[in-house]
Tab-separated table of C-alpha atoms and ligand atoms in Angstrom:
chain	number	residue	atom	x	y	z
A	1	UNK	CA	17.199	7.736	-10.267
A	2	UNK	CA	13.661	8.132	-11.185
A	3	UNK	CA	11.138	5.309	-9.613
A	4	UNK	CA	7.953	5.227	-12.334
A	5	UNK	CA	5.557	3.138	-9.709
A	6	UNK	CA	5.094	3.798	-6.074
A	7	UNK	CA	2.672	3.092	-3.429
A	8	UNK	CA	3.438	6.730	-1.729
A	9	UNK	CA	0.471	8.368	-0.810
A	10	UNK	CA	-0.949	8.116	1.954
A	11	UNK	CA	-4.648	6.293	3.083
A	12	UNK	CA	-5.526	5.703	-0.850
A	13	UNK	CA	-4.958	1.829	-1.383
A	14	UNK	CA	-2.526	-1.051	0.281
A	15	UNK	CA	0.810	1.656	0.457
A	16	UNK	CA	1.253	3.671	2.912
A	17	UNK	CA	-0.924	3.783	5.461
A	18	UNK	CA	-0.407	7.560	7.239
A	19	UNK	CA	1.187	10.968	6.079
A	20	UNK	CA	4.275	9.620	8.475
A	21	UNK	CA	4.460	6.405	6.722
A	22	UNK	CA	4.567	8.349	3.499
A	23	UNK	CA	7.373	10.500	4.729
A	24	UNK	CA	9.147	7.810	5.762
A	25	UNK	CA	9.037	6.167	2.648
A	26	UNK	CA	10.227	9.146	0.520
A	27	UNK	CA	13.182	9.807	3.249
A	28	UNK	CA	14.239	5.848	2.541
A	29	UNK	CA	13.850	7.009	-1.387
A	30	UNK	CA	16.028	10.077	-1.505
A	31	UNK	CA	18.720	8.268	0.884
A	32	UNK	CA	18.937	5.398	-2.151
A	33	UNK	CA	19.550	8.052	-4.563
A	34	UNK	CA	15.571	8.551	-5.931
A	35	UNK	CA	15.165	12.364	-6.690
A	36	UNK	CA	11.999	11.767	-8.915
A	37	UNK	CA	9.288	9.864	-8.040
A	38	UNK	CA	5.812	8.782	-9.329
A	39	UNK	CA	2.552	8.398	-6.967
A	40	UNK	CA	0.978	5.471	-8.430
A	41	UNK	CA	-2.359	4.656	-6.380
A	42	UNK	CA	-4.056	1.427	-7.274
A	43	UNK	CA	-7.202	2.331	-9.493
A	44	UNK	CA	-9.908	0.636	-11.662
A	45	UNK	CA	-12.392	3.472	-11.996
A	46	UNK	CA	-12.733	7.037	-11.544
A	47	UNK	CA	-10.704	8.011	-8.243
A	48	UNK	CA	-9.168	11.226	-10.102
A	49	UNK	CA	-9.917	13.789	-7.390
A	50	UNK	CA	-9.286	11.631	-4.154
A	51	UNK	CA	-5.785	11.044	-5.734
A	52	UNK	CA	-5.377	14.316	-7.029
A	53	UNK	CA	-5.937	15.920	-3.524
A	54	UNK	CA	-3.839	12.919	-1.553
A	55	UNK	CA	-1.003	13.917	-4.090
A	56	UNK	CA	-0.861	17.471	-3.738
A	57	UNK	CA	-1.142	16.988	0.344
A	58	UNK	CA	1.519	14.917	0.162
A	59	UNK	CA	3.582	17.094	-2.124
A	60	UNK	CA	3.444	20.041	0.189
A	61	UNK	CA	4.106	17.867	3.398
A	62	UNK	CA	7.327	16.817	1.474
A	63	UNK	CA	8.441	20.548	1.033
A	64	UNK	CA	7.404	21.511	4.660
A	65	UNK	CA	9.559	18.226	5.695
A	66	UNK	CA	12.300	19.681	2.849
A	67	UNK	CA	12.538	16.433	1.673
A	68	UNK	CA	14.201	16.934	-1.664
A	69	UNK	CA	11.946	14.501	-3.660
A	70	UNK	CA	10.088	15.465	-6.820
A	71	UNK	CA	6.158	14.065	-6.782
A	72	UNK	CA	4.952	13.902	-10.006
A	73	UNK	CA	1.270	12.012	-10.315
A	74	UNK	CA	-0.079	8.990	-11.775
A	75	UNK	CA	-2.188	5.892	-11.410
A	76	UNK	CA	-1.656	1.903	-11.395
A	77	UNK	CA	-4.302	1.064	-13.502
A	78	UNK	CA	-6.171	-2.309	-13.333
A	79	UNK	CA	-6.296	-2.705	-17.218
A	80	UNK	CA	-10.523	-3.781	-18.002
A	81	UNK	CA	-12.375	-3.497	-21.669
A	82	UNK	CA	-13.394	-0.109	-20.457
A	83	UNK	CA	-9.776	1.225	-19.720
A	84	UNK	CA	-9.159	2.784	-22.827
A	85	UNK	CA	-12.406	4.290	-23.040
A	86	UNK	CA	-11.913	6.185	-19.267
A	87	UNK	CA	-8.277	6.817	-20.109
A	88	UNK	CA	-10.089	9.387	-22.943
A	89	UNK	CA	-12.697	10.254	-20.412
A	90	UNK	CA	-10.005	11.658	-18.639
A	91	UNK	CA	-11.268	9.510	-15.428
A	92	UNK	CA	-7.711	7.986	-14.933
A	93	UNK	CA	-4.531	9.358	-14.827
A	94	UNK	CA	-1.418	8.349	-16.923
A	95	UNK	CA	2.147	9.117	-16.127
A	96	UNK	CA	2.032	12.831	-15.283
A	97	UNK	CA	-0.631	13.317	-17.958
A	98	UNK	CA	1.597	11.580	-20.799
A	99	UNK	CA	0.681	9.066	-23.386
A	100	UNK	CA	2.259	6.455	-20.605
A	101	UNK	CA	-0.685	4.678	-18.622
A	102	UNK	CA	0.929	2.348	-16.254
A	103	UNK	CA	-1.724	-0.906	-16.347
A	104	UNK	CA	-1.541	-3.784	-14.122
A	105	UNK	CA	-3.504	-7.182	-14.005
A	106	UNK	CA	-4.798	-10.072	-11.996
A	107	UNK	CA	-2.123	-12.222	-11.951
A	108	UNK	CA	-3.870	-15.254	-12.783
A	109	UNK	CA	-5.487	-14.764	-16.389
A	110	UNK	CA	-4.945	-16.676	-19.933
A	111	UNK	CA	-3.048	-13.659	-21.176
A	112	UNK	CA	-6.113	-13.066	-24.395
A	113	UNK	CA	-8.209	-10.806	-22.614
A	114	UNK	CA	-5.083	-8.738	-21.447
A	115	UNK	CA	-4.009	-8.705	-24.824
A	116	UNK	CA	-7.168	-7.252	-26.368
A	117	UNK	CA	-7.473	-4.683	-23.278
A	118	UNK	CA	-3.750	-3.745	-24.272
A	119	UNK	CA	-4.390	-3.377	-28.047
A	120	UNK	CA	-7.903	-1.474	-27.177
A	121	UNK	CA	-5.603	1.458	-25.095
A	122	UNK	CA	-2.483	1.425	-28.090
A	123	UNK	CA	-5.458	1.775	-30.384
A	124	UNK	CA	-7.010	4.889	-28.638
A	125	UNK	CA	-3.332	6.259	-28.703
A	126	UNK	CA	-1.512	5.488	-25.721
A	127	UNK	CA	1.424	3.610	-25.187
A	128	UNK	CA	0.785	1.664	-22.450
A	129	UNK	CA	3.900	0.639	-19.395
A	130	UNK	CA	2.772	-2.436	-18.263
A	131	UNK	CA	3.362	-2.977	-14.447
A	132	UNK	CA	5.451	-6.291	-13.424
A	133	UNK	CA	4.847	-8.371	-16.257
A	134	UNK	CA	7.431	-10.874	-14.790
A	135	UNK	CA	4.311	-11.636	-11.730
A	136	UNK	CA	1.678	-12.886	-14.186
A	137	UNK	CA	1.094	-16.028	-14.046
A	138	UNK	CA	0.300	-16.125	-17.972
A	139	UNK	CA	3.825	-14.803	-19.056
A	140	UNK	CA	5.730	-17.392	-16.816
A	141	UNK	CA	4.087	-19.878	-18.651
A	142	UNK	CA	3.975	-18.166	-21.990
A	143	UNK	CA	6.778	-15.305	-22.499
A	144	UNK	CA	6.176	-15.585	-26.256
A	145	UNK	CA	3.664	-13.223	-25.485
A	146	UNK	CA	6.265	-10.524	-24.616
A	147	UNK	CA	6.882	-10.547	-28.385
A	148	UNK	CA	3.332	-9.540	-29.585
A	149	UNK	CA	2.917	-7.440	-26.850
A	150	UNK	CA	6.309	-5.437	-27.836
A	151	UNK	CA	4.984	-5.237	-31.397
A	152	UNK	CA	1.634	-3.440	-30.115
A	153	UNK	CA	4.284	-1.070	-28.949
A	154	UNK	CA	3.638	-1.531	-24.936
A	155	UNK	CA	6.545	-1.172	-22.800
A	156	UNK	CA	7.393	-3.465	-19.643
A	157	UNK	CA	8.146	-2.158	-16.348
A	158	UNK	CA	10.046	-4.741	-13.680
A	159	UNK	CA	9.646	-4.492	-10.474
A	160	UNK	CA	12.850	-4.115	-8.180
A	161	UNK	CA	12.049	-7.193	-5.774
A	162	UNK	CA	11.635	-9.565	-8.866
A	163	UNK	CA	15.181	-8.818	-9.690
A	164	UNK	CA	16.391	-9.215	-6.395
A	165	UNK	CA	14.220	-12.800	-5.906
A	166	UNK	CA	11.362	-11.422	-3.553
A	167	UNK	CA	9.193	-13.226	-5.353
A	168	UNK	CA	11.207	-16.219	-5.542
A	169	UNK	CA	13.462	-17.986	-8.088
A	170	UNK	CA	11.250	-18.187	-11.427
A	171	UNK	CA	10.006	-14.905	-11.182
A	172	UNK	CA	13.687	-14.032	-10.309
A	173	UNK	CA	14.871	-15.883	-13.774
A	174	UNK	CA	12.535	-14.030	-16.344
A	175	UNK	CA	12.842	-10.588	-14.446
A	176	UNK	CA	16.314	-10.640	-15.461
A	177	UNK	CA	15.621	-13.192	-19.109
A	178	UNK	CA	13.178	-9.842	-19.941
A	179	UNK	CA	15.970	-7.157	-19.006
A	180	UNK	CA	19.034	-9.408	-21.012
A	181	UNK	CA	16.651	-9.599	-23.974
A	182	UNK	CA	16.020	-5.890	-24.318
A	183	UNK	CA	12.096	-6.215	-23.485
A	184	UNK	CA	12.331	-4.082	-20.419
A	185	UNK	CA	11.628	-0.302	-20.316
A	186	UNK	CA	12.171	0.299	-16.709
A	187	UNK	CA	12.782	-0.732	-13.555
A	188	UNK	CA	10.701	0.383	-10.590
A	189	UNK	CA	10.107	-0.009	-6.588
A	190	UNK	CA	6.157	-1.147	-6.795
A	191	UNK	CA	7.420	0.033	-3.152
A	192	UNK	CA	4.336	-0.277	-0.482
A	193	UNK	CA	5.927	1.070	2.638
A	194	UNK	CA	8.911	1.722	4.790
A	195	UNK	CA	9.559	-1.752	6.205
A	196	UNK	CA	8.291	-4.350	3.448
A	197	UNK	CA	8.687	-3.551	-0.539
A	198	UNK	CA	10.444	-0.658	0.042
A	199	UNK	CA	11.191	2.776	-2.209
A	200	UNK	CA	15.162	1.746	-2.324
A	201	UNK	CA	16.351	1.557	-6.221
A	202	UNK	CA	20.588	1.640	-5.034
A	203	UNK	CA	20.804	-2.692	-4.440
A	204	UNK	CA	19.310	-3.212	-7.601
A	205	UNK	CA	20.811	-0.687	-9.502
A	206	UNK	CA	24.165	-1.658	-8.001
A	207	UNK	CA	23.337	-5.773	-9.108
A	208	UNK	CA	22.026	-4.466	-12.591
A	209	UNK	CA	25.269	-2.466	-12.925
A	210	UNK	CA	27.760	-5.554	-12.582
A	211	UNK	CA	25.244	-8.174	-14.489
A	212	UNK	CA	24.161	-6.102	-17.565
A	213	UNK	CA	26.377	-2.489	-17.399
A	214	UNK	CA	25.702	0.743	-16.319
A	215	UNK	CA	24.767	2.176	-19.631
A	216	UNK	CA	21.978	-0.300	-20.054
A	217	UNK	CA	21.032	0.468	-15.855
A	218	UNK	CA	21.233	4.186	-16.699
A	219	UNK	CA	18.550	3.640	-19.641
A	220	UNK	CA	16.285	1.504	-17.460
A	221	UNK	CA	16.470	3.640	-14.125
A	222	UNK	CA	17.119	7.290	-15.059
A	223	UNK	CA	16.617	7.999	-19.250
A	224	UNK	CA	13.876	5.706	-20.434
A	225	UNK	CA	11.475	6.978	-17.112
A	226	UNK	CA	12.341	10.650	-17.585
A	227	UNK	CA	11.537	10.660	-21.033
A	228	UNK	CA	7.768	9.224	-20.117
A	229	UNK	CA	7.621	11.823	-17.787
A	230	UNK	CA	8.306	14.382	-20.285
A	231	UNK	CA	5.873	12.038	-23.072
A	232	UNK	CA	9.255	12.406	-25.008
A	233	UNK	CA	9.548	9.325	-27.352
A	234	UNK	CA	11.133	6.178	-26.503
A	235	UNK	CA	14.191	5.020	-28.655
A	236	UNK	CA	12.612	1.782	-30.733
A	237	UNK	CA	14.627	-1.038	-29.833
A	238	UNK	CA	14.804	-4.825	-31.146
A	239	UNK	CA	14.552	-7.614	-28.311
A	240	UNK	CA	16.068	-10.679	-28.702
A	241	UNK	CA	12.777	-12.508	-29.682
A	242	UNK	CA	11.582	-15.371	-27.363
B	301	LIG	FE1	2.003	-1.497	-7.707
């Protein structure tokens, strides 16, 4: 499996909080069957070196460790009006340098300001994977949302504990409403350490297996992430509209 958003590195933000805790974490990762796994730092402005440098430390501890996990960088960007405009700066990093930001948001908003932020960074020409979409407060209330948003041509990421009801029943019930309806892209850890939100993708890939089939799992957990990795092009696909 390949896990597109991951509090990994070490000392950077609210993940891990010491090169052992980041071990840890990417042991617990390969034992669920990860072998690919992006470093995705919390970030609003220009932190491109410090997480540059935390990600190659990291990536030679794991070899030194022989840890057979793959590293590849990234950011969790808080999406703002400038976001599009440092994206071309080259001050934030997308999925390993694909067209692929992954953008998060406060998760109480009205949803318009979001929207224009994500049509400012499809408009500059990137496609971006927005982070847990299922958590805002906005698209609880108003999933219709999901429908312009898809249109804009940005792609939804889910986090693993919403499916499993970490975050409690509602968020539990459109998690899963967003992956039967054919909005979701991928499904991800968010994980933040080695004892809470944890780097484990097996229970829900296991759960998403018997509720929805393992083609569709395979698409949301192994193809659809590799191939924005790669910045290969993501098969269009029609949800079932809200
Ligand atoms: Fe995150």
């Amino acid at each position: 499996m390949i896990d597109l958003h991951s509090h990994i590195l070490p000392e950077l933000d609210d993940g891990a909080r010491s090169l052992g805790e980041s071990l840890a974490m990417a042991r617990m990762a390969v034992d669920s069957g990860i072998r690919v796994m992006v470093a995705t730092p919390h970030c609003a402005e220009d932190r491109t070196r410090e997480v540059y440098l935390a990600w190659k430390y990291l990536r030679r501890a794991l070899q030194e460790n022989e840890i057979p996990l793959r590293l590849f960088l990234g950011m969790e960007i808080l999406g703002q009006p400038d976001t599009a405009k440092l994206l071309q700066e080259r001050k934030l990093f997308t999925i390993n340098g694909s067209r692929y930001p992954l953008i998060e948001f406060p998760f109480q908003g009205d949803g318009k300001e979001e929207t224009w932020i994500l049509y400012s960074i499809c408009k500059a020409g990137y496609r971006p994977v927005v982070a847990h979409p299922e958590r805002y407060v906005f698209v609880q209330r108003n999933p219709e949302l999901m429908n312009l948003w898809h249109r804009m041509g940005c792609l939804l990421q889910i986090n693993r504990g919403s499916l499993l009801g970490r975050f409690g029943g509602q968020i539990r019930e459109l998690s899963w409403e967003l992956v039967d309806r054919g909005f979701a892209s991928a499904i991800a850890s968010d994980s933040h350490s080695a004892r809470m939100r944890t780097p484990r993708l097996d229970d829900v890939w296991r759960q998403a297996s018997r509720d929805i089939s393992t083609l569709c799992t395979r698409k949301l957990m192994v193809e659809n992430p590799g191939k924005i990795i790669k910045n290969e092009d993501i098969p269009p696909v029609t949800p079932e509209w809200f």
